[in-house]
Coordinates of C-alpha atoms in Angstrom, one line a residue:
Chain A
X1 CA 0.0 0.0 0.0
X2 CA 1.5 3.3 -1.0
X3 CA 1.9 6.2 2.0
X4 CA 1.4 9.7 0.9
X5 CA 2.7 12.6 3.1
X6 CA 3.2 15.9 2.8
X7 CA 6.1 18.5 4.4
X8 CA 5.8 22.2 5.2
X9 CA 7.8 23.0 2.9
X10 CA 5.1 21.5 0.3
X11 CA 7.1 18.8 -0.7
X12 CA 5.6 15.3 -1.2
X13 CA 7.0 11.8 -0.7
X14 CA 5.2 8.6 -1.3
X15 CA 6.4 5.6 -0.2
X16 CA 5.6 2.2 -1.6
X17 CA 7.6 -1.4 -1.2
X18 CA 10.5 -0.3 0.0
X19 CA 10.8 3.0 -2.3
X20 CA 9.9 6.7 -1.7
X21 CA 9.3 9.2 -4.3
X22 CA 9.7 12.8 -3.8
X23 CA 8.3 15.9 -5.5
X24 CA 6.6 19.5 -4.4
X25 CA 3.3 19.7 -4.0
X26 CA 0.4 21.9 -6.7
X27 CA 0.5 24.4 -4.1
X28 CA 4.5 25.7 -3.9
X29 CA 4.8 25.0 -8.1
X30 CA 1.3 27.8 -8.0
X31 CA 3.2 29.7 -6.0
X32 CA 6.6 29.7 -7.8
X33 CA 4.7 30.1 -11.0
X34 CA 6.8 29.1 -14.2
X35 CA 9.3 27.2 -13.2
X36 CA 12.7 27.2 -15.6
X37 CA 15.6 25.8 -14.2
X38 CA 16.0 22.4 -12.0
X39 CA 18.9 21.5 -10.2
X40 CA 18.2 17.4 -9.0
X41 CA 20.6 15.8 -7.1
X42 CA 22.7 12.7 -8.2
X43 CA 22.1 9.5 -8.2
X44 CA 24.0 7.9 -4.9
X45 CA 23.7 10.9 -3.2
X46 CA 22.7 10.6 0.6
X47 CA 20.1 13.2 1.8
X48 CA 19.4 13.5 5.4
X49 CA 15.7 14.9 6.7
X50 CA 15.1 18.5 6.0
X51 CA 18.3 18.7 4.2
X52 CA 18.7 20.6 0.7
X53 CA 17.8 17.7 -1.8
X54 CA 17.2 20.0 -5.4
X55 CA 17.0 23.9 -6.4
X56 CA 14.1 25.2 -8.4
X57 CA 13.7 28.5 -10.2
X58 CA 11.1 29.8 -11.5
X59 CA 10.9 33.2 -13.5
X60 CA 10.4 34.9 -10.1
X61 CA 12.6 33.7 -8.1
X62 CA 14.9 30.8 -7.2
X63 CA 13.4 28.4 -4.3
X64 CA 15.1 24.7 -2.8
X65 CA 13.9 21.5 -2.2
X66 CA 14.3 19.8 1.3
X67 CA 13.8 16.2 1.3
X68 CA 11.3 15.1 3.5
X69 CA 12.7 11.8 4.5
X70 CA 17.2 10.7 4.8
X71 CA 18.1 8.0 2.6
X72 CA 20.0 7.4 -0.8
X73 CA 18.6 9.1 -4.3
X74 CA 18.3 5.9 -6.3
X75 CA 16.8 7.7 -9.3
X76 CA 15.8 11.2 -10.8
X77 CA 13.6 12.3 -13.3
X78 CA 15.9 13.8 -16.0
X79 CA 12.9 14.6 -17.6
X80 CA 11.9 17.7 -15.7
X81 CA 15.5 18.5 -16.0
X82 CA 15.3 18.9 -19.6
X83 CA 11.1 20.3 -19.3
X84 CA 11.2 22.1 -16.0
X85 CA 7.6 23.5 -17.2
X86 CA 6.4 19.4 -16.5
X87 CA 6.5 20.5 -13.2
X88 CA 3.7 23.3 -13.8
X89 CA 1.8 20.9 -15.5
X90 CA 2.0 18.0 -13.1
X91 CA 3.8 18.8 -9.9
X92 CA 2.4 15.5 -8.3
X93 CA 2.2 13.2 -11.1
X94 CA 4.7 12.9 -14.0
X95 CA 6.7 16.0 -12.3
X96 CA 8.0 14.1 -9.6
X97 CA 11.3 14.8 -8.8
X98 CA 13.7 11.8 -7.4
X99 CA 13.0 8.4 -5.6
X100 CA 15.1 7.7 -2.7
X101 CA 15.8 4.2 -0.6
X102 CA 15.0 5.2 3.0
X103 CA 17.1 4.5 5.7
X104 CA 14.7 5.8 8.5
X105 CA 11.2 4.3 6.9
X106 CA 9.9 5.1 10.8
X107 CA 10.3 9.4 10.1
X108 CA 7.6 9.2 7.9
X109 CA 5.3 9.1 11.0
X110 CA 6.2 12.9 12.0
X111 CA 5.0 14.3 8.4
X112 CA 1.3 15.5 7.3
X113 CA -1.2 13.0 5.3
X114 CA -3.6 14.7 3.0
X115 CA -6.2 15.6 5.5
X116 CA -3.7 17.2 7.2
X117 CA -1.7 18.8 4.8
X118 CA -5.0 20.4 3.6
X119 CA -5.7 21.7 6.8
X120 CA -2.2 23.2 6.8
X121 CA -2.3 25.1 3.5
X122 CA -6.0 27.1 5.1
X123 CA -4.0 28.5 8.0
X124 CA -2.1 30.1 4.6
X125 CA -3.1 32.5 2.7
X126 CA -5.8 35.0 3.6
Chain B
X1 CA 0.0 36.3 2.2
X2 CA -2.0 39.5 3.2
X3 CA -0.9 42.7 1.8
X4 CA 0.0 45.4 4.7
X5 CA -2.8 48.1 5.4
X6 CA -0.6 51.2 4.4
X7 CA -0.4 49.6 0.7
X8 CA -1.3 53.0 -1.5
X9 CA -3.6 51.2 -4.9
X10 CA -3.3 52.8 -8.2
X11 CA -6.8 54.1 -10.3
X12 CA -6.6 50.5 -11.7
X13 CA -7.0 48.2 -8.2
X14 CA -10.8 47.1 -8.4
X15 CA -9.5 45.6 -12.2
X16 CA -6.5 44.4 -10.9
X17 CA -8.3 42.3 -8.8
X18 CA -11.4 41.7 -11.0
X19 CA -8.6 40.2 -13.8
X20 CA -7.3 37.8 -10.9
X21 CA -3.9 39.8 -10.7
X22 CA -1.8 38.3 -7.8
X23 CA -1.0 42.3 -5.7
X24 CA 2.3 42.6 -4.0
X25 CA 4.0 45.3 -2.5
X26 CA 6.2 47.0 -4.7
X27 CA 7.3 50.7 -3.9
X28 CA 4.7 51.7 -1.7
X29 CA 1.9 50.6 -4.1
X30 CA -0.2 47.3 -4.2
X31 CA 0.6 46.5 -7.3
X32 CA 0.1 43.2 -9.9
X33 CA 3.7 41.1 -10.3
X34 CA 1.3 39.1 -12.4
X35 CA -1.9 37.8 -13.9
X36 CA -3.5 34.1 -14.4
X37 CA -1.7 33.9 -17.5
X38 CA 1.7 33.9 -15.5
X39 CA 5.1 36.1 -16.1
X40 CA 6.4 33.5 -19.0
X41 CA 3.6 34.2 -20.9
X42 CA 2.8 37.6 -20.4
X43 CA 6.1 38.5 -21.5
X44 CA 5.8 36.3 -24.2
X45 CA 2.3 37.8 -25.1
X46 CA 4.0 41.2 -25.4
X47 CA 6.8 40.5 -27.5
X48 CA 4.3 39.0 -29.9
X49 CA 1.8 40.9 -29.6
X50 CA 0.4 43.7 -27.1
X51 CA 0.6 43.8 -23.4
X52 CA -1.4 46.3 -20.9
X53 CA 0.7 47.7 -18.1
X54 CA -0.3 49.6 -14.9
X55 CA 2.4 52.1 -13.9
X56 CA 0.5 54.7 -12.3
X57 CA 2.9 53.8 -9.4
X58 CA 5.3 56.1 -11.0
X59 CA 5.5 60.0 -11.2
X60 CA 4.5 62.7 -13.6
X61 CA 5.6 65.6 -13.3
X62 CA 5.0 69.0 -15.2
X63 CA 8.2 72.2 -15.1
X64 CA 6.7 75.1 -16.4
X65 CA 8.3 78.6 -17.2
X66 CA 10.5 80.2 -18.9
X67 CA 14.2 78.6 -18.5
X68 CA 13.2 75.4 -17.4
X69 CA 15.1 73.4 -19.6
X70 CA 18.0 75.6 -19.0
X71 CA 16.9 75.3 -15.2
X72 CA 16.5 71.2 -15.5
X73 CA 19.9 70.8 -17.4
X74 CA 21.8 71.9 -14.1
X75 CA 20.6 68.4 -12.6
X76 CA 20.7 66.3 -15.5
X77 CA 23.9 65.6 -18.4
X78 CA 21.3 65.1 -21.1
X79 CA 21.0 68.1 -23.6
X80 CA 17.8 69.2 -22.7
X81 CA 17.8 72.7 -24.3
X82 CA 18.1 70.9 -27.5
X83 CA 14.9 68.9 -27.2
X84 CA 12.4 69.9 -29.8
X85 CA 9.0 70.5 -29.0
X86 CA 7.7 66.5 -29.2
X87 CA 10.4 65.0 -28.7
X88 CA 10.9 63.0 -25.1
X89 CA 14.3 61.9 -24.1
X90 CA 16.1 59.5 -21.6
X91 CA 18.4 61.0 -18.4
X92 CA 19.3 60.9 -15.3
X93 CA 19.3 63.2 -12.0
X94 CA 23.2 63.3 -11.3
X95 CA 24.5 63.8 -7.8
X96 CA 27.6 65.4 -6.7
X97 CA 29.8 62.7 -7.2
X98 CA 28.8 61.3 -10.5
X99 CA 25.8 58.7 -9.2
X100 CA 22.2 58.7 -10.0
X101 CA 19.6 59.6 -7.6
X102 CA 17.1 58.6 -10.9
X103 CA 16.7 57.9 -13.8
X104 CA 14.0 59.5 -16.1
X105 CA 12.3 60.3 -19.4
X106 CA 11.7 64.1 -20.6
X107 CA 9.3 65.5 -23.1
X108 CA 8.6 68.7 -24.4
X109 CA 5.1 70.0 -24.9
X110 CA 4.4 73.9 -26.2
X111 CA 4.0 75.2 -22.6
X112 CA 6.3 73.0 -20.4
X113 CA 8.3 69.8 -19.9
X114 CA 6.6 66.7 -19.0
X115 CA 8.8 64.7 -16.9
X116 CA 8.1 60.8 -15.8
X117 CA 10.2 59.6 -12.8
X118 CA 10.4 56.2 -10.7
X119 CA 7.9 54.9 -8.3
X120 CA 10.2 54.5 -5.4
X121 CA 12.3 58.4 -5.8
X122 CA 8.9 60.7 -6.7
X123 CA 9.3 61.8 -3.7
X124 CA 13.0 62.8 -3.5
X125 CA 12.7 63.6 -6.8
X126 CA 9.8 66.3 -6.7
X127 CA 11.7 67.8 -3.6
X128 CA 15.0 68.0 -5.8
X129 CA 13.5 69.6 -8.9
X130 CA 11.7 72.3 -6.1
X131 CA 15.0 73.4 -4.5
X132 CA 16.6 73.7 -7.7
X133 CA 14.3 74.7 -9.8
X134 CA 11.4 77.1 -7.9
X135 CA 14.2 79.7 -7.2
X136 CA 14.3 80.2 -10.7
X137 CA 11.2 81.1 -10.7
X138 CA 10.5 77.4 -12.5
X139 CA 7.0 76.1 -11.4
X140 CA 7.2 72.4 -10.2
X141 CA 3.8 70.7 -10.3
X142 CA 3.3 67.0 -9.4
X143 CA 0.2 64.7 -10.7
X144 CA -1.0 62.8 -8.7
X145 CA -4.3 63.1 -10.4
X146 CA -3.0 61.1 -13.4
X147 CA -3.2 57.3 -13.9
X148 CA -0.1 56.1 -16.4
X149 CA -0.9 52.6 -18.4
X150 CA 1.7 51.5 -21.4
X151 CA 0.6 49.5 -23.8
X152 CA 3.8 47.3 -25.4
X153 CA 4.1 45.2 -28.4
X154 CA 4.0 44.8 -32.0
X155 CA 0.5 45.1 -31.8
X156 CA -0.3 48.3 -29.4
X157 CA 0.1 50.5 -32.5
X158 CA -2.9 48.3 -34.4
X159 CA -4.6 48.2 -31.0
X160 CA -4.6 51.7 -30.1
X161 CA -5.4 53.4 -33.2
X162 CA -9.0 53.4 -33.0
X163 CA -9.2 54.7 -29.5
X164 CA -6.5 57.0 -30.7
X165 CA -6.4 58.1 -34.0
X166 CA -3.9 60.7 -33.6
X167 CA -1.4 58.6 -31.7
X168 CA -0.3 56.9 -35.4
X169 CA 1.6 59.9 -36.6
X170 CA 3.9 60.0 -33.2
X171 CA 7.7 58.4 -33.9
X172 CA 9.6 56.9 -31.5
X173 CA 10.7 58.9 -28.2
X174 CA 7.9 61.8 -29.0
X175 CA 4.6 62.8 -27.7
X176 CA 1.4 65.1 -27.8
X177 CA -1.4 65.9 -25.8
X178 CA -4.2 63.7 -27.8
X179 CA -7.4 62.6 -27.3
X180 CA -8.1 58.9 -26.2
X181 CA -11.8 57.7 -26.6
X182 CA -12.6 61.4 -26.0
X183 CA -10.4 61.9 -23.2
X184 CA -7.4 64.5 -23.1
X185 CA -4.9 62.4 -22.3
X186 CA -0.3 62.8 -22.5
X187 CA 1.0 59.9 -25.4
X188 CA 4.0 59.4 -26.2
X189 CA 5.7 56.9 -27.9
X190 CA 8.2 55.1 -25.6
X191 CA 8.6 52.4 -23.3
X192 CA 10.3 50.0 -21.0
X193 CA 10.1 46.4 -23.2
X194 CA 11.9 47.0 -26.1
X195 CA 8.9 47.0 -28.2
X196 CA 6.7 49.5 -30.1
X197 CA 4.2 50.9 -27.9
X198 CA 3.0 54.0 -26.0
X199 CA 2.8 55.4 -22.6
X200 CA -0.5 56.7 -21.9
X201 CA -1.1 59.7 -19.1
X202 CA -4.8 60.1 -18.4
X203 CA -7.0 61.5 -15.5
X204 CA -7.1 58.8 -12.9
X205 CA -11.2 58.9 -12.9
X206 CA -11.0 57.9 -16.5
X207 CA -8.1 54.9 -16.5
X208 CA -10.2 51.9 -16.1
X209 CA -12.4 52.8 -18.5
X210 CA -9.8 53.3 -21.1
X211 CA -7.8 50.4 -19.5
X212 CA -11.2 48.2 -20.3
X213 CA -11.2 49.2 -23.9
X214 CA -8.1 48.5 -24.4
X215 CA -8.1 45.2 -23.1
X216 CA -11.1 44.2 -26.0
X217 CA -8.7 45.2 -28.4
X218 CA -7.3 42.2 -30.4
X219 CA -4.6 40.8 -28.8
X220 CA -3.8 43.3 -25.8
X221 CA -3.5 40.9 -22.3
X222 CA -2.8 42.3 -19.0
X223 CA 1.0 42.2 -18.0
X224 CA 1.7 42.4 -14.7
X225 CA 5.2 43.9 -13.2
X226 CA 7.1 40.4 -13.3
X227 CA 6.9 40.3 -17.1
X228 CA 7.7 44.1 -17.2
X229 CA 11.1 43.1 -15.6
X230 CA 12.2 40.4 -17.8
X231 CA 11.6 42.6 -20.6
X232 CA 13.2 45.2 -19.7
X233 CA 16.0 43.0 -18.7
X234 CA 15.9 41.4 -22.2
X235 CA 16.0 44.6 -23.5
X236 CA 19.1 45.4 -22.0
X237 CA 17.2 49.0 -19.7
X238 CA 18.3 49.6 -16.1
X239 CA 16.2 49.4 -13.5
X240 CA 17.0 52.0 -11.0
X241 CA 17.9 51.0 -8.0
X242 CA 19.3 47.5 -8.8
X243 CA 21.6 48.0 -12.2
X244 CA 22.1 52.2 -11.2
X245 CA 21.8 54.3 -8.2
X246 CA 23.7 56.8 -5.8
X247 CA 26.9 55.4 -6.0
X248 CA 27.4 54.5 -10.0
X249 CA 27.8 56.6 -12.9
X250 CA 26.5 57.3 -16.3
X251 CA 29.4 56.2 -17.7
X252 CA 30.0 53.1 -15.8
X253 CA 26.6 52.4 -16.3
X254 CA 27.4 52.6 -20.5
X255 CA 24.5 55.4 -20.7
X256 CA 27.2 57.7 -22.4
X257 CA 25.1 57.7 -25.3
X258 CA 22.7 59.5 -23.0
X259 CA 24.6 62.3 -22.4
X260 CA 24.2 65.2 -25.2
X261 CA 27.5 66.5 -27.0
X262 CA 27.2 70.2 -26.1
X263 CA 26.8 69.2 -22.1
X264 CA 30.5 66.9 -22.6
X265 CA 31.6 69.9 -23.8
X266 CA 30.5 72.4 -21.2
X267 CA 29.5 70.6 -17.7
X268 CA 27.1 72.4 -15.4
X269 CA 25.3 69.4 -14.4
X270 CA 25.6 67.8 -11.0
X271 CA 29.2 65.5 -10.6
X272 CA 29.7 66.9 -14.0
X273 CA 33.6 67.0 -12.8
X274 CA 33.4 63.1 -12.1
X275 CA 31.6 62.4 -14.8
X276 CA 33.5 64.3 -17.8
X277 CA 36.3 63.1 -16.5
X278 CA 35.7 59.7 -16.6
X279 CA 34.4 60.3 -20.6
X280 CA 37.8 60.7 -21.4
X281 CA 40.0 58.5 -19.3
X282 CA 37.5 55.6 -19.5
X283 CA 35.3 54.3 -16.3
X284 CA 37.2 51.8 -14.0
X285 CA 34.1 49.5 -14.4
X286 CA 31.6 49.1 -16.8
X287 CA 28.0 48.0 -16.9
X288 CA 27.4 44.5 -19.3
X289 CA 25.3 42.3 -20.5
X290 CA 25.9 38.4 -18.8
X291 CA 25.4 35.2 -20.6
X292 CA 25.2 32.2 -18.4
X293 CA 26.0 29.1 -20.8
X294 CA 23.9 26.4 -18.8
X295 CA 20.5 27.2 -18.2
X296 CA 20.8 27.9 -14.8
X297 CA 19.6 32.0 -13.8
X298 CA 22.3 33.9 -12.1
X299 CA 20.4 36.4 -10.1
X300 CA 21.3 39.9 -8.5
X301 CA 24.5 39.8 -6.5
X302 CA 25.9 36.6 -7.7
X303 CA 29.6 37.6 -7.6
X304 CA 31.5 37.5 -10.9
X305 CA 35.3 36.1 -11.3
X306 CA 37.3 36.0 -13.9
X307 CA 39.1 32.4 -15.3
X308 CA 41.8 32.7 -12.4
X309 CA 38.8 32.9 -9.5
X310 CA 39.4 36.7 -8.8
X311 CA 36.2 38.4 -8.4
X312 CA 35.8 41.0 -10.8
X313 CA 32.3 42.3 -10.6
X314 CA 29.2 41.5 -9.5
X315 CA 25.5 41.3 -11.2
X316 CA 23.0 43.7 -10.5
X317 CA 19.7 42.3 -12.5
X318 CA 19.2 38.8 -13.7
X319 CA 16.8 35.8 -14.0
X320 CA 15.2 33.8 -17.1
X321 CA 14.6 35.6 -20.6
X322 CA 11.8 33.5 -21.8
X323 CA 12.0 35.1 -25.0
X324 CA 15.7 34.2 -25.5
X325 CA 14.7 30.6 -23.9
X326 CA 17.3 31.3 -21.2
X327 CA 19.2 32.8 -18.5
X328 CA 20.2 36.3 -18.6
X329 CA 21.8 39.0 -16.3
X330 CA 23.5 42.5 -16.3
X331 CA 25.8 43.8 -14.0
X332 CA 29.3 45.5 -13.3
X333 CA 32.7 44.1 -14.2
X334 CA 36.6 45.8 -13.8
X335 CA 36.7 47.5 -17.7
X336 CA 39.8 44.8 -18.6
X337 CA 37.1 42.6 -18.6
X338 CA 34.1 44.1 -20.3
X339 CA 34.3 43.1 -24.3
X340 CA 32.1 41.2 -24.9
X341 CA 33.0 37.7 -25.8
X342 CA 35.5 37.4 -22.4
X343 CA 34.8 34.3 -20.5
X344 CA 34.2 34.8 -16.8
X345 CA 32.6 32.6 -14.0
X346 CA 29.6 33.5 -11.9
X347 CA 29.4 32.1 -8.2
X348 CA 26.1 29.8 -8.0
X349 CA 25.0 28.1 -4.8
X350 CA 29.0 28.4 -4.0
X351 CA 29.8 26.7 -7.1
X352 CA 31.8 28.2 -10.2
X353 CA 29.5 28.6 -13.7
X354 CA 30.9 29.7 -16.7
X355 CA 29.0 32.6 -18.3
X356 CA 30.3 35.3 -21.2
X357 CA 30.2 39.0 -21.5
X358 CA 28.3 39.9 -24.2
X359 CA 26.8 43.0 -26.1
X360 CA 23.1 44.3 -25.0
X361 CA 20.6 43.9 -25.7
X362 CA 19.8 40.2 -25.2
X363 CA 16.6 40.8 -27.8
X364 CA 17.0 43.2 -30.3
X365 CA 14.6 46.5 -29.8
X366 CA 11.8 47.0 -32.6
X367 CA 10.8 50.1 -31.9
X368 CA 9.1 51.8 -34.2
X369 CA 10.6 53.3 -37.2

C-alpha cells in the first residue's frame, strides 16, 4: 500500500515497497509560477531529513527543495530536467522529482497525510 | 500572504483584482507582479503581440516657465535645451559625485516639460526639482491626479489606433497631448520592453475605462510587473535601484550615449567634474550584458570572477529571458574585462558557472521606425 505525506515546505513523498518518491506539491509549483531551471541531485547521493535535496527556479525567483525523509537518491527524473515546465503541469504526477531508498522508513510518521496537509495550506493564505 | 494596510492602490485596483492579478507590495503601491496567465507568458504575449501595463505607481511631473530646460539641465547631463517640441528623451538626475539619484524620461510640450520619474524616488525627486528649480522662478507641479498605463508590443500600435487616431503619426521617443476615446490624455511613444508601444497619461477617474477598452482590443493581455522586468531586462534597460543608483555613474553604467554632445563639452550638471572626466580616461568598471552558458539564472548579486577565481564584478539584475529561452543578467565588471565575448565565472549556490560578456541587448529592440 503506497503512504502519501506531505512537508511544510510543500514537498511530497510517497512511499511504496520499499521505495519513496519525492516531488513539491500543486501548491509551492502555484506559488513559484513558471518554473525554468531544475537542479536534481545525483544519483547515490545521501540526503538527510530537511536537508537541501534539489533547487528550483522559477521566473520569479529561485526556491530549494528539502527532502522530507534521509536515505539514498536511487533515481531522478531527468525529464523535468530537460522540461522544467512538466513540473507546472503535473507537480504530483509525471513531475516528480527523485526516488530515494529510505534508511529511516519510521520518520515518515512525523509528516502531514492529506487531510492534514490540507488543513495546513488554510491556515495560509488570507 | 496578506498585503500590509498602508499599501497605496493605483486608479486600476478594483480591475487588478477583477482580472485575478496576484498584488504585491512594490514601492509603496499594491501592485500586480502578475496575472493568471503567469510572467512566462505575459512576456511572451507582449513580445508578440500587445501587453497592458499599470504604472500609475510612478511620477509625472510637469516644469513650467520660462528657462526650465535651462533650469532642468543643471541636474541632468542630457541636452535638454536641445529637445524639440515633441520630442521626449532618456536621463538621469546626477549627484555630486557622479551617481544617480534617478533615472527619467523628458518630453517637451508647447508650454512645459513633462517629466516621468520612478515609483520609489517621486518623492525625492519632486523635492530636488523644487530646490533647484522654484528659485528660478520654474513652477514644479506633481500629478498625482493622473493614472499612467503602457501599452507594449508589435501590436499596441494596431490596438490603439481606433481609440486614438492621432497617436499613429507619433515616432519613437515623441509625444502630444491627444485625445483617447474622448479623453485628453499625454501619449507618447516610448517604453520600458523593447517593443513598439505608448505610454498613456490620463485623468485617474478615467483609467479603467480606457484600461477596459483597451483590453477588447485584439490581442492586448494584461501584464503584470514580473513580465515588465524580464523585458526590460531582455532589453538590455536599467532598472533604477538595482543596475544604477547613488553610487554608479553614467558612464560606468554605458549610458554615455545618454549624455548630449554640447553638455560633454561644457558641464554644469551635477558631478559633472566626475563624470566628464571619466568620458575621457574611461570608467574603471563598466556596466554589461551576462550570458550564463547552462540554463541555470544567475540572479542579483551573484559575484563575478574572472578564469583565475578573482572576483571581478558583480550582477545587478538577472533571472530567465523566456523570449531568448534562457538565463540572462546585467551587471558590473573591472573594464579589462568588459568586451564582450570574455569568458568569466559567476558564483552559483557556491559553485563556479561559466558565463560570457556579451553586447546588450539580449533581444533586439523593434521600436518603431
Amino acid at each position: 500500500m503506497t503512504v502519501l505525506r506531505f512537508t511544510n515546505e510543500h514537498e511530497w513523498i510517497s512511499f511504496d515497497n520499499g521505495t519513496a518518491t519525492v516531488g513539491i506539491t500543486d501548491y509551492a509549483a502555484h506559488q513559484l509560477g513558471d518554473i525554468v531551471f531544475i537542479e536534481l541531485p545525483e544519483i547515490g547521493k545521501s540526503l538527510a531529513k530537511g536537508g537541501q535535496a534539489a533547487v528550483v527556479e522559477s521566473v520569479k525567483a529561485a526556491s530549494e527543495v528539502y527532502s522530507p525523509a534521509s536515505g539514498t537518491v536511487t533515481a531522478i527524473n531527468q525529464a523535468i530536467a530537460d522540461q522544467p515546465g512538466q513540473v507546472n503541469e503535473s507537480p504530483e504526477g509525471e513531475g516528480w522529482f527523485y526516488k530515494m531508498s529510505l534508511s529511516t522508513p519510521g520518520e515518515l510518521s512525523g509528516l502531514m497525510d492529506k487531510d492534514a496537509y490540507e488543513a495546513y495550506l488554510k491556515t495560509l493564505d488570507h | 500572504m496578506s498585503l500590509p494596510d498602508d499599501l497605496k492602490t493605483t486608479p486600476l485596483y478594483a480591475l487588478h483584482q477583477e482580472l485575478g492579478g496576484k498584488l504585491v507590495p512594490f514601492a509603496g503601491y499594491a501592485m500586480p507582479v502578475n496575472y493568471p496567465m503567469g510572467v512566462l507568458k505575459e512576456h511572451l504575449h507582449t513580445r508578440s503581440q500587445a501587453g497592458l501595463f499599470d504604472v500609475s505607481h510612478m511620477g509625472v511631473v510637469s516644469l513650467i516657465g520660462q528657462g526650465a530646460d535651462k533650469a532642468l539641465e543643471a541636474l541632468v547631463p542630457a541636452d535638454i535645451c536641445g529637445l524639440a517640441v515633441g520630442r521626449q528623451r532618456y536621463t538621469q538626475f546626477t549627484n555630486a559625485r557622479g551617481g544617480m539619484q534617478d533615472d527619467l524620461m523628458v518630453l517637451r510640450l508647447p508650454d512645459r516639460l513633462s517629466l516621468v520619474v520612478n515609483a520609489s524616488c517621486k518623492h525625492e525627486d519632486i523635492a530636488h526639482l523644487k530646490g533647484a528649480l522654484e528659485p528660478k522662478g520654474i513652477k514644479v507641479v506633481a500629478h498625482p491626479e493622473l493614472a499612467l498605463l503602457a501599452l507594449q508590443g508589435p501590436k499596441a500600435a494596431e490596438a490603439f489606433a481606433p481609440l486614438a487616431p492621432e497617436a499613429a503619426r507619433l515616432g519613437f521617443m515623441s509625444g502630444a497631448e491627444i485625445k483617447v476615446m474622448g479623453i485628453a490624455c499625454l501619449v507618447t511613444r516610448s517604453g520600458y520592453t523593447g517593443e513598439d508601444g505608448y505610454e498613456i497619461a490620463l485623468p485617474a477617474e478615467k483609467a479603467e475605462e480606457v484600461a477596459r477598452a483597451l483590453l477588447k482590443q485584439p490581442g492586448v493581455a494584461p501584464i503584470g510587473l514580473g513580465a515588465r522586468d524580464s523585458l526590460r531586462l531582455e532589453a538590455g534597460l536599467c532598472l533604477y535601484g538595482s543596475d544604477i543608483d547613488q553610487t554608479t555613474s553614467p558612464v560606468e553604467a554605458d549610458l554615455v550615449w545618454t549624455i548630449g554632445k554640447r553638455r560633454r563639452e561644457e558641464g554644469g550638471f551635477a558631478g559633472d567634474g566626475i563624470i566628464l572626466a571619466q568620458l575621457k580616461a574611461g570608467a574603471k568598471r563598466k556596466r554589461v550584458g551576462i550570458k550564463p552558458e547552462g540554463r541555470a539564472p544567475a540572479r542579483a548579486h551573484t559575484i563575478i570572477q574572472d578564469g583565475q577565481g578573482r572576483v571581478i564584478g558583480e550582477i545587478t539584475s538577472g533571472g530567465f529571458g523566456p523570449s531568448v529561452d534562457g538565463p540572462v543578467a546585467m551587471g558590473y565588471v573591472e573594464a579589462a574585462h568588459a568586451a564582450p565575448g570574455t569568458s568569466v565565472q559567476l558564483i552559483v549556490r557556491d559553485k563556479p558557472m561559466p558565463a560570457k560578456i556579451v553586447a546588450l541587448p539580449f533581444f533586439p529592440h523593434r521600436y518603431f521606425k
